[in-house]
Amino acid sequence: MALRGWRGTLARVRQEFERRPTIDDSLHVEPLDVPFTPFALPTSEQPLVSVIIPIHGKLAYTLACLRSITRNAPAAAFEVIVVDDASPDDSVERLGQIRGLRLLRNDRNLGFIGTSNAGATAARGDFLLFLNNDTQVTPNWLDGLLACFRDREDCGIAGSRLVYPDGRLQEAGGLVFGDGSCWTSGRFEQRDAPAWRYRREVDYVSGASLMIRRDIFSSVGGFDQRYAPAYYEDTDLAFAARQLGLKVYYEPSSTVIHCEGISAGTDLHSGMKRHQVINQATFMAKWEDALRVQPPEGTSLMRALRWRRRGRVLVVDSMTPEPTRDSGSLRLTAILHLLNEQGWAVSFLPDDGRASDDEICALGALGVEVLCRPWVPDLPQWLRANGHELHAVMLCRHTVAGQYAPLVRKLSPKARLLFDTVDLHFLREQRAAELSGSASMARQAQASRRSELALIEQCDVTFVVSPHEQAMLSAELPHARIELLSNIHDIHGCRHPHGLRADFVFIGGFGHPPNADAVRWIAAEILPALRAEWPDVQIHVLGDVSDSDRAHLQARGLQLHGRVPDLTPWLDRALASLAPLRFGAGVKGKINMAMSHGVPVIATPLAVEGMHLKDGVDVMLASTAQDFARAARTLRENGALWSSLSAASIDNVERHFSARLACTALEKALSRANN
């Protein structure tokens, strides 16, 4: 594709001649000089995906590509169709010896476009994945693209992250400008830099690794023959998909090594590459109307990358959210997802600077860029470089907001400043002080109160999770803008009836002091009260517990499982979830989570504060250990009541803790962010 003017050309020439890494140990590159021996591809007779590889000679590259597919076989059922376009070498003879390969041969040379279309006609899968023969695939290459279609209903085309054999990034989706010129973003950059690790909408993706539904490909007529023999056909296909109301996504979880230039060379004025220049004019004539809404020629690359976004939002929390760790992480992950869905370019920065590869990938699948070390040293440095382009900054928790609110005002003066309390820290400290009777804790709570209220006055919008906290702060600070942004939960539903359930669960890790106190109360008083009536009862604690705490919590019937990857198996067989919280603040995710699975909850009055719950209707309230035992006995013996509470629990989550309500709150808070 055409380069972005002389500045872009000079930049890429400079990068091209920089010293390159000699080897990248994290990439397995198949050698080309391996003596041929027949092998088998693990393909299926009922494929979901048809992988189409057009070839014209270059047998060594084709064999290396096929060996890489064998090494990195996807989980999804697939077939491989190699279409030989009258190769001048012995490709057909050699490839005919590979079991599991569908080998087609053109009677005459059709070029790349005609050969690709011929492969699509023969395909049996619901999805087509066009793959150049000078590529090699890596783990998750196919399944990652499928995940994009699964996660995004509007996905029309998904393309891989393309890298050079030396490990540098080759392409992370393409940009198209108003004059029809194109730019492959990310070329020669570090492939794992944050800017290239998240799923995002792009103008086009390279046909070197491109997935599309077979019916969509057929409905637009396949690759347009007017671009024959090649070039601009992938860009044209992307515009055709968008004309149907679909989107084109760059999918970084799918990585493909591409030996660019092997199949067509690099000279724009000779050989196949000359068609790149010729076909730009053809493309402009066909898509004249659509090009009017593309970035004008001369638009900066960073602005062009976010051209389809409403603006950029930065979110900062103390650490990277991990939904299985705690309720706050689950809520923040949902917020990040909703911001992306609303059209914002979302960047997340963990204040501790850490994010694992799995965490980066998980947020990347939500369309979120993760700004972590070593690429981003800290927030102040990043804000100095990028603060001017931000439309909003959300600071989570008063410990984070207290550090950075003044800095955001200084370095990003146009940004709307949002403070997400998560829960009111001072209220939690105040209640802990009351429970313990500690004067020093009471003084600390007062200091936190002054600090938190001062922060709220500085910010444009403050989010709280419960109506109780909203009313309290509105009375205390009548001029502050306090918005309700509560927990956000999907409805999982009740999958097993009362008669198939037994035992109890507690959800939460010891890293949160109210949880630690609750589990100690369970071990010391609640479990003995339950066992007095139900000797074989079990309480399953699902959350992080340190080794030292485990040593002090040894009790018959108390099962400490630690953090579990999925709560569903436990909630599917639980009679009830316990929430014996004696201090704390905010809305309790442990209660929401159980209720979203239709599991009745036995809780203290403080635990259900601000959750719109009524005793005996959608929750069972208990203030003492004996109260918990009586409520448990009632639920065990009264199946009709259990079923009624189960249905009411699900209804409560739907009415008060849905994504729809959170969307409204975010939209309202950001309504002036793009002015």
mmCIF file of C-alpha atoms in Angstrom, residues 315-337 347-352 354-356 358-364 366 368-371 396-397 563:
data_model
loop_
_atom_site.group_PDB
_atom_site.id
_atom_site.type_symbol
_atom_site.label_atom_id
_atom_site.label_comp_id
_atom_site.label_asym_id
_atom_site.label_seq_id
_atom_site.Cartn_x
_atom_site.Cartn_y
_atom_site.Cartn_z
ATOM 1 C CA VAL A 315 -8.614 4.942 33.473
ATOM 2 C CA VAL A 316 -6.177 4.557 36.377
ATOM 3 C CA ASP A 317 -6.481 2.104 39.267
ATOM 4 C CA SER A 318 -4.032 0.797 41.838
ATOM 5 C CA MET A 319 -3.507 -2.458 39.911
ATOM 6 C CA THR A 320 -4.684 -4.269 36.800
ATOM 7 C CA PRO A 321 -8.167 -5.747 37.322
ATOM 8 C CA GLU A 322 -8.441 -9.528 37.479
ATOM 9 C CA PRO A 323 -12.134 -10.486 37.654
ATOM 10 C CA THR A 324 -11.578 -13.713 39.605
ATOM 11 C CA ARG A 325 -9.697 -11.807 42.321
ATOM 12 C CA ASP A 326 -12.317 -9.443 43.710
ATOM 13 C CA SER A 327 -15.592 -7.652 43.108
ATOM 14 C CA GLY A 328 -13.878 -4.350 42.328
ATOM 15 C CA SER A 329 -11.940 -5.981 39.495
ATOM 16 C CA LEU A 330 -15.113 -7.485 38.080
ATOM 17 C CA ARG A 331 -16.841 -4.101 38.137
ATOM 18 C CA LEU A 332 -13.888 -2.209 36.636
ATOM 19 C CA THR A 333 -13.494 -4.763 33.842
ATOM 20 C CA ALA A 334 -17.165 -4.290 32.985
ATOM 21 C CA ILE A 335 -16.743 -0.486 33.019
ATOM 22 C CA LEU A 336 -13.770 -0.680 30.641
ATOM 23 C CA HIS A 337 -15.787 -2.908 28.321
ATOM 24 C CA SER A 347 -6.420 3.162 27.879
ATOM 25 C CA PHE A 348 -5.862 1.633 31.311
ATOM 26 C CA LEU A 349 -2.854 2.347 33.524
ATOM 27 C CA PRO A 350 -2.139 0.329 36.694
ATOM 28 C CA ASP A 351 -0.487 2.549 39.297
ATOM 29 C CA ASP A 352 1.817 -0.274 40.376
ATOM 30 C CA ARG A 354 2.368 -4.304 36.559
ATOM 31 C CA ALA A 355 0.255 -6.300 34.139
ATOM 32 C CA SER A 356 0.759 -9.948 33.272
ATOM 33 C CA ASP A 358 -2.715 -12.839 30.430
ATOM 34 C CA GLU A 359 -4.111 -9.603 31.877
ATOM 35 C CA ILE A 360 -2.942 -7.582 28.882
ATOM 36 C CA CYS A 361 -4.562 -10.112 26.548
ATOM 37 C CA ALA A 362 -7.817 -10.178 28.547
ATOM 38 C CA LEU A 363 -8.199 -6.391 28.504
ATOM 39 C CA GLY A 364 -6.963 -6.284 24.909
ATOM 40 C CA LEU A 366 -12.167 -5.819 25.352
ATOM 41 C CA VAL A 368 -8.495 -1.719 26.033
ATOM 42 C CA GLU A 369 -4.886 -0.582 25.726
ATOM 43 C CA VAL A 370 -2.855 -1.458 28.857
ATOM 44 C CA LEU A 371 -0.146 1.071 29.747
ATOM 45 C CA CYS A 396 -10.233 4.816 40.840
ATOM 46 C CA ARG A 397 -9.999 4.778 44.663
ATOM 47 C CA ARG A 563 -9.312 -18.292 44.373
#
